[in-house]
Coordinates of C-alpha atoms in Angstrom, one line a residue:
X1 CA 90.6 97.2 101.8
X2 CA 92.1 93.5 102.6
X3 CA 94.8 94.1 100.4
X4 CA 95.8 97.4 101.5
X5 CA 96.1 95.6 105.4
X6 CA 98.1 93.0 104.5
X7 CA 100.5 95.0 102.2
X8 CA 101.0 97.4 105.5
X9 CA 101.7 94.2 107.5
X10 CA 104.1 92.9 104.9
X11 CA 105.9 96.2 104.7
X12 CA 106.4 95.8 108.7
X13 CA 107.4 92.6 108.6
X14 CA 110.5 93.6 105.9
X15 CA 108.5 92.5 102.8
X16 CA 106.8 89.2 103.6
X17 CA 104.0 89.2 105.4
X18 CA 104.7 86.2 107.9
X19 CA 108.3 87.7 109.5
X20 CA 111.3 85.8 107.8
X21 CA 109.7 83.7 105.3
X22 CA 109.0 84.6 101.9
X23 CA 105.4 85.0 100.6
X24 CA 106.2 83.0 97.5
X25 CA 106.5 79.8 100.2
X26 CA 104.2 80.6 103.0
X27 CA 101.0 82.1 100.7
X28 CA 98.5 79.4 99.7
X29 CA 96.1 80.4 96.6
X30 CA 92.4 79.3 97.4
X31 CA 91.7 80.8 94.0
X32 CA 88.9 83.0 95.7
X33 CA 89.3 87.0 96.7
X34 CA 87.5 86.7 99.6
X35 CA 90.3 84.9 101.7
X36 CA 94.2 84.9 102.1
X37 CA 96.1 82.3 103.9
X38 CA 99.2 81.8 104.6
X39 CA 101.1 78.6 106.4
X40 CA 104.4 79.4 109.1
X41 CA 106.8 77.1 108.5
X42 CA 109.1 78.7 111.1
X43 CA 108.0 76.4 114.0
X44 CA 107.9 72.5 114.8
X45 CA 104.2 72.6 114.0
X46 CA 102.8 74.3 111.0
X47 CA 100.1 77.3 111.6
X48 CA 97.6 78.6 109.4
X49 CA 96.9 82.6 109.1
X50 CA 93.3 83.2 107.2
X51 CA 92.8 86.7 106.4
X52 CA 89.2 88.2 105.7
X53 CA 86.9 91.0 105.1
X54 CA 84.6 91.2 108.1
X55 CA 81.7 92.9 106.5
X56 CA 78.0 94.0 108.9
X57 CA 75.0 94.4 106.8
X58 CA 72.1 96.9 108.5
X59 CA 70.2 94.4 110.3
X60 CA 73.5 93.9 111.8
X61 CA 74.2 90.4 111.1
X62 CA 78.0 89.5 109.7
X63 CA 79.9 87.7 106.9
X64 CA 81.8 85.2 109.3
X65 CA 79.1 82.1 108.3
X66 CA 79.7 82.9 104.6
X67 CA 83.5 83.1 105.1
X68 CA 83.7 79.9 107.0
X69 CA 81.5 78.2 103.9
X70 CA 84.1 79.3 101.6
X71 CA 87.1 77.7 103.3
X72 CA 85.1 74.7 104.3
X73 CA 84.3 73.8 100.7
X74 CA 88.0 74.8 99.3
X75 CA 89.8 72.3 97.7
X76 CA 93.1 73.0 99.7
X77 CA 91.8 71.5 103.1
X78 CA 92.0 68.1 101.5
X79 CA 95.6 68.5 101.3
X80 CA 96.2 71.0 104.5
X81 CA 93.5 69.1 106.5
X82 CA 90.6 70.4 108.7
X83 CA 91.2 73.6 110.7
X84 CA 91.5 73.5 114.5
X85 CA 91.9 76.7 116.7
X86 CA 95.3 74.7 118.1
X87 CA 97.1 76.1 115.4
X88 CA 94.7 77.9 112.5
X89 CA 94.0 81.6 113.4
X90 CA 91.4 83.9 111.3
X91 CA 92.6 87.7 111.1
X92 CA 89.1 89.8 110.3
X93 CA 89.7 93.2 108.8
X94 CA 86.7 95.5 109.8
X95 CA 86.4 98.6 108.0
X96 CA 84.0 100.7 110.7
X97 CA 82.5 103.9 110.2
X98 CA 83.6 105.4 113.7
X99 CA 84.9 103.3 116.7
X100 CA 82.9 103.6 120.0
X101 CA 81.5 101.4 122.7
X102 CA 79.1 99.9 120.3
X103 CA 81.0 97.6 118.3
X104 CA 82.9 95.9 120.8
X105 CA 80.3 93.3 121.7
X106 CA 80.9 92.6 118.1
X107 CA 84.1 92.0 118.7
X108 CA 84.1 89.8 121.9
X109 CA 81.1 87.6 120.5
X110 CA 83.3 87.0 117.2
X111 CA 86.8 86.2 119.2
X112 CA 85.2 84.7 122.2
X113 CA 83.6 81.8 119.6
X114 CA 86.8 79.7 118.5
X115 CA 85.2 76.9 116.6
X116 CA 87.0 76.0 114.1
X117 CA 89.7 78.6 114.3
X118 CA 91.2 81.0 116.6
X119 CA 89.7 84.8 115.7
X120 CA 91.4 88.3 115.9
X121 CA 89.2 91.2 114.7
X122 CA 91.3 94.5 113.4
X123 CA 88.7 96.9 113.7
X124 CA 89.7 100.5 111.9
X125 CA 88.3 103.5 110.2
X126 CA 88.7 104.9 106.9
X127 CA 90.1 107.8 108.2
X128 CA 92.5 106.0 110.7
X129 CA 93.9 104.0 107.7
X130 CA 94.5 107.0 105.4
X131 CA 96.1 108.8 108.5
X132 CA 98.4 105.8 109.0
X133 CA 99.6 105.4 105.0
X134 CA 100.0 109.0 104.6
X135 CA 102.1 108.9 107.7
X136 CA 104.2 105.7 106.9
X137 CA 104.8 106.3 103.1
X138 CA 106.3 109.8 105.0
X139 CA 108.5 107.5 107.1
X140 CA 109.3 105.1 104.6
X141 CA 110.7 107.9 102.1
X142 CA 112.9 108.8 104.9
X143 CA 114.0 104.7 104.7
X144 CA 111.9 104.2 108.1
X145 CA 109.4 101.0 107.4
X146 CA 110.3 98.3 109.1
X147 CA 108.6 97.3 112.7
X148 CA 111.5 98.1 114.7
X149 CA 112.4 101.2 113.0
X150 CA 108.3 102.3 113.7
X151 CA 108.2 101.8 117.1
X152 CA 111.3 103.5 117.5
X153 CA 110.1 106.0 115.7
X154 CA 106.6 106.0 118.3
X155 CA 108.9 107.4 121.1
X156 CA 108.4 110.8 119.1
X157 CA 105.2 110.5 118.0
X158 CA 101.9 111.9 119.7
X159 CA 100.3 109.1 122.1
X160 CA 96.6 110.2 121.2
X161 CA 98.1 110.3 117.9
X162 CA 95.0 108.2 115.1
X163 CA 98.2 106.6 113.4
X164 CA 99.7 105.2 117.1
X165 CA 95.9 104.0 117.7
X166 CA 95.6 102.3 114.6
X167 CA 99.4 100.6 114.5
X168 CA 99.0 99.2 118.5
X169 CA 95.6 98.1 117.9
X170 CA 97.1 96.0 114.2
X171 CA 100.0 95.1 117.1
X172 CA 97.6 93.3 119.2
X173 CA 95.0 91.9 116.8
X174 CA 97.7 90.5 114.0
X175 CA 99.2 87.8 116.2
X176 CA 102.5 86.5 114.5
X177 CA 103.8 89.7 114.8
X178 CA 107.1 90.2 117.1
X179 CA 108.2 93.6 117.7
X180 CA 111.6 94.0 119.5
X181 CA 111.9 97.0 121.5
X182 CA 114.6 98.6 122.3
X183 CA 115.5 99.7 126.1
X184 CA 114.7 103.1 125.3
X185 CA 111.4 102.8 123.4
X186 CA 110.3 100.5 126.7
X187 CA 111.1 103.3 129.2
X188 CA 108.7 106.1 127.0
X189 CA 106.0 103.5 126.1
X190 CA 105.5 103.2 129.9
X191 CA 105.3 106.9 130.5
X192 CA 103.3 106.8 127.6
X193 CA 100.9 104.2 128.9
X194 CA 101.1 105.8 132.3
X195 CA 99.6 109.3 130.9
X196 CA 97.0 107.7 129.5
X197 CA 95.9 106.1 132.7
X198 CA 96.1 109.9 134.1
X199 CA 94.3 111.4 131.5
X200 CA 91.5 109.3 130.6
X201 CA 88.4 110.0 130.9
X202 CA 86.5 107.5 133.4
X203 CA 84.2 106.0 130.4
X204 CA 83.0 102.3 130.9
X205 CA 82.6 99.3 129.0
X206 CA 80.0 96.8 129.3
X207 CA 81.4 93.2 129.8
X208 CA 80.3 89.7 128.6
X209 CA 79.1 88.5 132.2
X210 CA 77.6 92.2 132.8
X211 CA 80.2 94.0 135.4
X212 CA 81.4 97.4 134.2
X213 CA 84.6 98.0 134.2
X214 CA 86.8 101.6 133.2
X215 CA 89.3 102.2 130.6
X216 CA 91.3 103.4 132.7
X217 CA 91.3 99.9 134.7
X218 CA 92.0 98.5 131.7
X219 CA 94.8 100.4 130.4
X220 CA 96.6 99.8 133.8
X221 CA 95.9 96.0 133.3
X222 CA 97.4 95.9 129.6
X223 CA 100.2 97.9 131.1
X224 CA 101.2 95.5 134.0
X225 CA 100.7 92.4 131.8
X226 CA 103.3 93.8 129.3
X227 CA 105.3 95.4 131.4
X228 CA 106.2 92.4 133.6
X229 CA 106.6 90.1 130.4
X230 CA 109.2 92.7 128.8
X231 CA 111.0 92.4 132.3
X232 CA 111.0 88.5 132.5
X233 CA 112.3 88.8 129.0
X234 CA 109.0 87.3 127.4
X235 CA 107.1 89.3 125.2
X236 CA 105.6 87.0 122.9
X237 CA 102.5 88.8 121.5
X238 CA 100.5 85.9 120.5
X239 CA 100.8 84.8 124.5
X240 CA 100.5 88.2 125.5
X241 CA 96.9 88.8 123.6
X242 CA 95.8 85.6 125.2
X243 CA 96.6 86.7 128.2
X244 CA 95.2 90.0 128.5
X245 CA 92.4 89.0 127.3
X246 CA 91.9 85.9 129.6
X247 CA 92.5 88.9 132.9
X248 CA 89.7 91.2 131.3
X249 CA 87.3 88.7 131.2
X250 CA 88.3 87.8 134.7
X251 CA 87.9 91.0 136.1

């Protein structure tokens, strides 16, 4: 399913899947299916994006140490160098049965560990991702596909919605992604964050240093930390990922 995440990226992103810069320049060919990468030119400092398959066998033990053994032993870091989490960035794709509380200590232990590079797990379900394409080849027949045109079209869309779950969630955990949105689109996603903070049910989540902590504490901390960066005309997402997660694990 690698393949079918990054062509959704790189249909969001116009047609290439780093924003403005053509696959043809940016992708590097490891000559191995297990592993994507591609290098952003855009900045004053190159950084590397590494996509993989983030696979959980039934003693639940991952993939990541075979992953890392492939790129360490590829021929391209003689030429690109050794990776550092200063500016290489692992996106995991993690194709889950059903999402629940269960797999997000998973997910912490995986991004909280940043040797060698920085690490992003997209977590999603078969269902969610055949919800989303059905939805967005809909959209895209229309001559809707781009980011901006999306999250425009989101302002319509059911909140609750598994296609709105699974395109904030790719948002968050994809993190050279830059959506611009429009005034408008602003004003509903904060109603929009605003009723889920209402309506959520008071579940908790267990955290690294043992606290629990609601979701609906959480929402309303995601919500102030984007809200106030749209307003000081900041919203970076890479920066805003870091720093949501840095509060959570505060709190």
């Amino acid at each position: 399913m690698t393949n079918t995440i990054i062509d959704i990226i790189r249909s969001l992103n116009a047609g290439n899947v780093l924003p403005l810069q053509r696959d043809a320049e940016t992708k590097i060919d490891l000559y191995n299916d297990d592993v994507e990468l591609y290098i952003d030119y855009s900045g004053n400092d190159k950084k590397y994006y590494y996509f993989a398959e983030l696979k959980m066998d039934d003693e639940k033990d991952d993939n990541l140490a075979q992953i890392e053994d492939i790129l360490r032993n590829n021929e391209a870091f003689s030429v690109i160098g050794e990776p550092n989490p200063s500016d290489s960035y692992m996106i995991l794709l993690w194709q889950v049965e059903y999402i629940d509380e269960s797999i997000y200590p998973y997910v912490i232990k995986i991004e909280e560990n940043e040797f060698f590079y920085k690490k992003y797990v997209f977590y999603y379900t078969e269902k969610e991702l055949k919800s989303f394409l059905d939805w967005y080849h809909t959209l895209a027949k229309k001559g809707t596909s781009a980011l901006t045109e999306i999250l425009d079209v989101l302002r319509f869309s059911d909140e609750e919605s598994v296609q709105v779950s699974f395109l904030t969630r790719l948002l968050v955990k994809v993190p050279f992604f830059h959506p611009v949105f429009p005034k408008a689109v602003m004003n509903d996603f904060d109603k929009m964050v605003q009723q889920k903070i209402n309506g959520i049910r008071q579940t908790q989540k267990e955290k690294v240093d043992g606290t629990k902590q609601t979701q609906k504490e959480i929402v309303g901390i995601i919500n102030n930390i984007f809200m106030e960066a749209v307003d000081n005309g900041n919203a970076d997402i890479e920066k805003l990922s870091d720093k949501i997660y840095q509060k959570l694990m505060e709190e």
